[in-house]
Amino acid sequence: MTVANPQQTFPGRIMEVTLPAGEGGRSVSVGGQTALPLLPEGERPNAAAIGIEIRTGDEDLPPSLSHAFGGKGTDPAVLAGNLVEESGAQFLFLSLAGCHPDLGGHAVSRGAGIVRDVLQAVPCPAIVGGCGEEETDALLFPAVAEAAQRPVFLSYADEKNYRLVAGAALAYGHGVVAWSPIDINMAKQANLLLGDIGVPPHRVLIDPLTGGLGYGLEYTYSIVERIRLAGLSGDAALARPILCHLGDSWKAREALDSAEESWGDVIARGRRWEEATAWACLAAGADLLVCRHPDNVRTLRGMVGAPWR
Amino acid sequence: MALTALEIYKLLPKTNCKECGFPTCLAFAMQIAAGKAGIDQCPPASDEARETLGAASAPPLPKVVVGTGERAVILGDEVVLYRHEKTFYHPTAFAISVSDALDGDAFRDRIRRIRSLSFERMGERLAVDMVAVRCDSGDPARFAAAAAAAKEGAGTPLLLSGPCDALAAALPSLGPDRPLLCPPVGEGDAGARLAAPLGLPLVVRAKGIDGLEKALAAARAAGVRDLVADPMPASLPDAVSLSVYLRRLAILHRAREVAVPTAFDLGNGFPSPFAAASLLVTKYGSLLVLDSDDPADIFPLLTLRQNIFTDPQKPIQVEAGIYPVGKATASSPVVITTNFSLTFFTVRSDIEASRVPAHLLIADCDGMSVLTAWAAGRFTGESIAKILSESGIAGAVSHRTLILPGMVARLSGKIEELSGWRVLVGPQESSALPSYLRRLPPAAFAPADA
Ligand code: B12
Ligand code: SF4
């Protein structure tokens, strides 16, 4: 070859983080790489990990998801067990949306009970998400941290609640997902703050907020690229695995609307809406993806594994 | 390699004659170095300076134009590797294939479906850019007829993919439309001989970067100027790494030998075309050929392209002001939102769907969504009160009632206090606006008492 070598090397390495499994499950490691995603260069000990989200609470499912979930059960433990097994998800993201006052208003104790049941039924690694309502979450995270009989990750700690979430995580040996609103400085700040109060770096994942396709994805795409480039270039506080939660892609009208015939079948389209979001996040540098559609979990797992290692 | 201002200065006449519009040659040199001026602006410059600086300021990835007129497609002409460094200028083009083996009705039906792959989002029309006509029949006359019919039916520029005798048959009628020629691997030289005299763009197909380097050199030697490279990946990972490496060579290494826009044929049984297309939209594919004409595939891909190719420095936005929706009168509701295009077009189409005429009041929030603008302090009680008094809306309606986005319900007290308008808090999602507007009692918009 007379042209130059296009491969790139970087001085930094992304921290390797392991999400532990329960008995009989397989733990998942992510990070550890010295290269940009999806390229045959540098060291890349781990492929991106693909997880599936299960949500509690009274929400209407998008048509594409209700089609996919049909007959898989409604009890969270049953549904989680079925979906994880069938899709091959490497981890479970359990969102306690049902504790939100508008989505069921489950008591905190009920949320914690669901966590216990689900973790028992499904041995894969787990991330437990709050309901998004500040005051409820302040009670929920400590209760979840206690109820979880094995180490999980708590999602999420932000600027406001990080002491509480990190405190709960530290007391019971859990990890923390550090959330920031599409802002590289805030992402860095969050990791530094968590470090200051003693959360070990190998128990932190970055959640940069993932805008769905057509609804802010481009901002996320560029922030993820910048976080990854900064981490590989030697900024230790940003050299952490990045988790992209694709939930926003299911809020897009284009993923839900069955009335617009010229947009194509809504069941196929909804799934594609999430899938395109997923590929863009992977291209930018995501190490963990949280999907809702089991077919997307299967597709992504099948493709990001072996051939890209 | 980019030249420094000082290196450029040394090449200039150093007379400070000001003809370029700058006070000194050095000032002009600094503008060139920053990419803000070109050597053409200095009339007394020597030929040597022109040549050196012309080459240095040419884009690292050349531009190739396919088609003519309004629907012409620009490939390449990019300057950065990451969109946050500046922006990506020329969106990945999508071509949907049609086979010349389809007969009459099936062919027309296929073209019709391709043409209907067109969607409105954020005030932009997202559509397929080209039709790729494949010669599967092996019959040059049939191919020529199919290509002409595709041109006629779809109205887009064409990618003509087939053996050179078929391409040659199509060119007499289609040549002036600047189609992109794509001969098979073994016929690169013959393809170059077809493209060169007509000045047409040509896809050079060869395995990998080494193969492309040779094939591109041969095509250049044959006189083709507008070149596009298809590195013929065998798999999805291969496609991504070849695309990234070609772009890095162009941008980082200024490897002119291989610095041309890329084309990827994701049809013809290429594995996981949807995944490949998604990844190549983000990772530098200039032209993607797909076999699917399913809107459930194409709409998400076009939306992804719209996202990735927006300017990261400046959100797509609309002008602030009053937008009447439907036949709005003095007693129609007043609805406020921000000037982020996504927000504006979403809200406007939801008002349209309600069939309730209304005045849509758009606040200048630097193109931020409702919550983002609120969080940034650009959509506040104060700013909204100011718009109510300064936009002229008070003259356009006889009532004093404002419908506020549900997400910023907390602003209502402040607005009422500062403006004297009454505030109704609307739903959180504008998708609930149709039923909300239809349920509003007309009394809500009775004229304000003087
Ligand atoms: C993309 C994005 C950005 C982009 C900017 C995008 C843009 N052009 O606005 C960037 C990365 C720059 C950004 C920056 C910030 N962001 Co921001 N951002 C988002 C994100 C992911 C999507 C926003 C979006 O595009 N929404 C889509 C549009 C269409 O929504 P919308 O305008 O609200 O309109 C909807 C409704 O409001 C309603 N509606 C609109 N108008 C009307 C009118 C009426 C009458 C009615 C009834 C309804 C209605 O219908 C619409 C469709 O549902 C959201 C999170 C999310 N998932 O929503 C956060 C979010 C809005 N951002 C947030 C924050 C905090 C910020 C920052 C302050 C963070 C920071 N420190 O940097 C900055 C502020 C900007 C600054 N300082 O310059 C917060 C706001 C917190 C809060 N609850 O108030 C959010 C909610 C994220 C979060 N969960 O914390 N952000
Ligand atoms: S026109 Fe050329 S010679 Fe005259 S001042 Fe500008 S750079 Fe110098």
Short mmCIF file of C-alpha atoms and ligand atoms in Angstrom, two decimals, chain A residues 156 179 181-183 186 209-211 215-216 219-220 248 251, chain B residues 315 335-338 340 342-343 346-347 350 366-376 403-407 410 426-431 433, ligand 1:
data_model
loop_
_atom_site.label_atom_id
_atom_site.label_comp_id
_atom_site.label_asym_id
_atom_site.label_seq_id
_atom_site.Cartn_x
_atom_site.Cartn_y
_atom_site.Cartn_z
CA TYR A 156 -29.30 7.05 37.91
CA TRP A 179 -26.42 10.67 34.30
CA PRO A 181 -28.08 16.00 30.18
CA ILE A 182 -26.08 15.77 26.93
CA ASP A 183 -23.22 17.79 28.30
CA MET A 186 -21.45 17.69 33.35
CA LEU A 209 -28.96 11.04 27.97
CA THR A 210 -29.95 9.51 24.69
CA GLY A 211 -32.28 11.58 22.53
CA TYR A 215 -35.66 14.01 18.70
CA GLY A 216 -32.20 15.02 19.77
CA TYR A 219 -26.81 15.91 20.14
CA THR A 220 -26.27 12.60 21.90
CA ASP A 248 -36.69 8.00 23.93
CA LYS A 251 -41.69 8.36 22.32
CA PRO B 315 -30.28 24.12 15.59
CA VAL B 335 -50.91 29.20 21.55
CA ILE B 336 -47.27 29.81 22.39
CA THR B 337 -44.16 27.74 21.84
CA THR B 338 -40.45 28.12 20.94
CA PHE B 340 -36.97 25.22 17.46
CA LEU B 342 -38.91 20.40 15.59
CA THR B 343 -41.09 22.00 18.22
CA THR B 346 -44.84 19.41 15.71
CA VAL B 347 -47.09 21.91 17.44
CA ASP B 350 -51.11 19.18 15.92
CA ASP B 366 -32.23 30.38 19.72
CA GLY B 367 -33.83 27.26 18.29
CA MET B 368 -34.23 25.44 21.61
CA SER B 369 -37.02 23.05 22.54
CA VAL B 370 -39.49 24.07 25.24
CA LEU B 371 -37.73 22.43 28.17
CA THR B 372 -34.25 23.16 26.92
CA ALA B 373 -35.15 26.83 26.47
CA TRP B 374 -36.74 26.87 29.89
CA ALA B 375 -33.65 25.28 31.45
CA ALA B 376 -31.44 27.78 29.62
CA ILE B 403 -52.34 28.59 26.00
CA LEU B 404 -49.02 27.54 27.49
CA PRO B 405 -47.13 24.26 26.90
CA GLY B 406 -47.89 21.87 29.76
CA MET B 407 -44.18 21.25 30.39
CA ARG B 410 -44.90 26.68 36.41
CA GLY B 426 -52.17 23.00 27.84
CA PRO B 427 -51.26 19.33 27.78
CA GLN B 428 -47.66 18.18 28.15
CA GLU B 429 -47.45 16.63 24.72
CA SER B 430 -48.73 18.62 21.82
CA SER B 431 -50.18 15.41 20.39
CA LEU B 433 -53.63 19.44 21.58
C1 B12 C 1 -31.80 17.66 22.60
C2 B12 C 1 -31.78 18.28 23.98
C3 B12 C 1 -30.89 19.32 24.21
C4 B12 C 1 -30.03 19.95 23.12
C5 B12 C 1 -30.75 21.17 22.50
C6 B12 C 1 -31.88 20.80 21.61
C7 B12 C 1 -32.66 22.01 21.20
N1 B12 C 1 -32.45 22.51 20.01
O1 B12 C 1 -33.43 22.48 21.96
C8 B12 C 1 -28.82 20.43 23.94
C9 B12 C 1 -27.81 19.30 24.04
C10 B12 C 1 -28.09 21.64 23.39
C11 B12 C 1 -29.46 20.65 25.28
C12 B12 C 1 -28.96 21.53 26.20
C13 B12 C 1 -29.47 21.67 27.48
N2 B12 C 1 -30.45 20.92 28.02
CO1 B12 C 1 -31.53 19.66 27.00
N3 B12 C 1 -32.51 18.29 26.23
C14 B12 C 1 -32.61 17.80 25.01
C15 B12 C 1 -33.62 16.64 24.94
C16 B12 C 1 -32.89 15.31 24.84
C17 B12 C 1 -34.61 16.69 23.78
C18 B12 C 1 -35.28 18.04 23.57
C19 B12 C 1 -36.16 17.99 22.36
O2 B12 C 1 -35.69 18.19 21.25
N4 B12 C 1 -37.43 17.70 22.53
C20 B12 C 1 -38.38 17.62 21.44
C21 B12 C 1 -39.26 18.89 21.34
C22 B12 C 1 -40.27 18.78 20.21
O3 B12 C 1 -39.93 18.97 22.58
P1 B12 C 1 -40.60 20.28 23.13
O4 B12 C 1 -40.05 21.49 22.53
O5 B12 C 1 -40.62 20.20 24.61
O6 B12 C 1 -42.12 20.14 22.62
C23 B12 C 1 -42.96 19.14 23.10
C24 B12 C 1 -43.80 19.55 24.30
O7 B12 C 1 -43.22 20.54 25.08
C25 B12 C 1 -45.10 19.95 23.72
N5 B12 C 1 -45.29 21.35 23.38
C26 B12 C 1 -44.43 22.21 22.78
N6 B12 C 1 -44.96 23.38 22.58
C27 B12 C 1 -46.21 23.33 23.05
C28 B12 C 1 -47.20 24.28 23.10
C29 B12 C 1 -48.42 23.96 23.71
C30 B12 C 1 -49.47 24.99 23.80
C31 B12 C 1 -48.63 22.66 24.22
C32 B12 C 1 -49.90 22.35 24.85
C33 B12 C 1 -47.63 21.71 24.15
C34 B12 C 1 -46.43 22.04 23.58
O8 B12 C 1 -45.22 19.19 22.56
C35 B12 C 1 -43.96 18.90 21.99
C36 B12 C 1 -43.99 17.46 21.51
O9 B12 C 1 -44.27 16.58 22.55
C37 B12 C 1 -34.39 16.83 26.30
C38 B12 C 1 -34.81 15.54 26.98
C39 B12 C 1 -35.94 14.86 26.31
N7 B12 C 1 -35.77 13.60 26.08
O10 B12 C 1 -36.94 15.47 26.03
C40 B12 C 1 -33.36 17.56 27.16
C41 B12 C 1 -33.80 18.55 28.24
C42 B12 C 1 -34.91 19.41 27.68
N8 B12 C 1 -32.61 19.38 28.47
C43 B12 C 1 -32.48 19.70 29.72
C44 B12 C 1 -31.40 20.49 30.23
C45 B12 C 1 -31.31 20.63 31.74
C46 B12 C 1 -30.49 21.11 29.37
C47 B12 C 1 -29.32 22.02 29.76
C48 B12 C 1 -29.63 23.08 30.81
C49 B12 C 1 -28.19 21.12 30.21
C50 B12 C 1 -26.88 21.82 30.35
N9 B12 C 1 -26.56 22.30 31.50
O11 B12 C 1 -26.16 21.90 29.39
C51 B12 C 1 -28.93 22.67 28.42
C52 B12 C 1 -29.61 24.03 28.23
C53 B12 C 1 -29.24 24.72 26.96
C54 B12 C 1 -28.18 25.75 27.12
N10 B12 C 1 -27.76 26.13 28.30
O12 B12 C 1 -27.74 26.24 26.12
C55 B12 C 1 -33.55 19.13 30.57
C56 B12 C 1 -34.58 20.14 31.10
C57 B12 C 1 -34.84 19.86 32.57
C58 B12 C 1 -36.21 20.23 32.98
N11 B12 C 1 -37.00 19.25 33.39
O13 B12 C 1 -36.60 21.35 32.89
C59 B12 C 1 -34.12 18.00 29.68
C60 B12 C 1 -35.62 17.70 29.90
C61 B12 C 1 -33.29 16.75 29.99
C62 B12 C 1 -33.54 16.30 31.42
N12 B12 C 1 -34.30 15.24 31.59
O14 B12 C 1 -32.99 16.85 32.33
N13 B12 C 1 -30.57 19.89 25.42
#
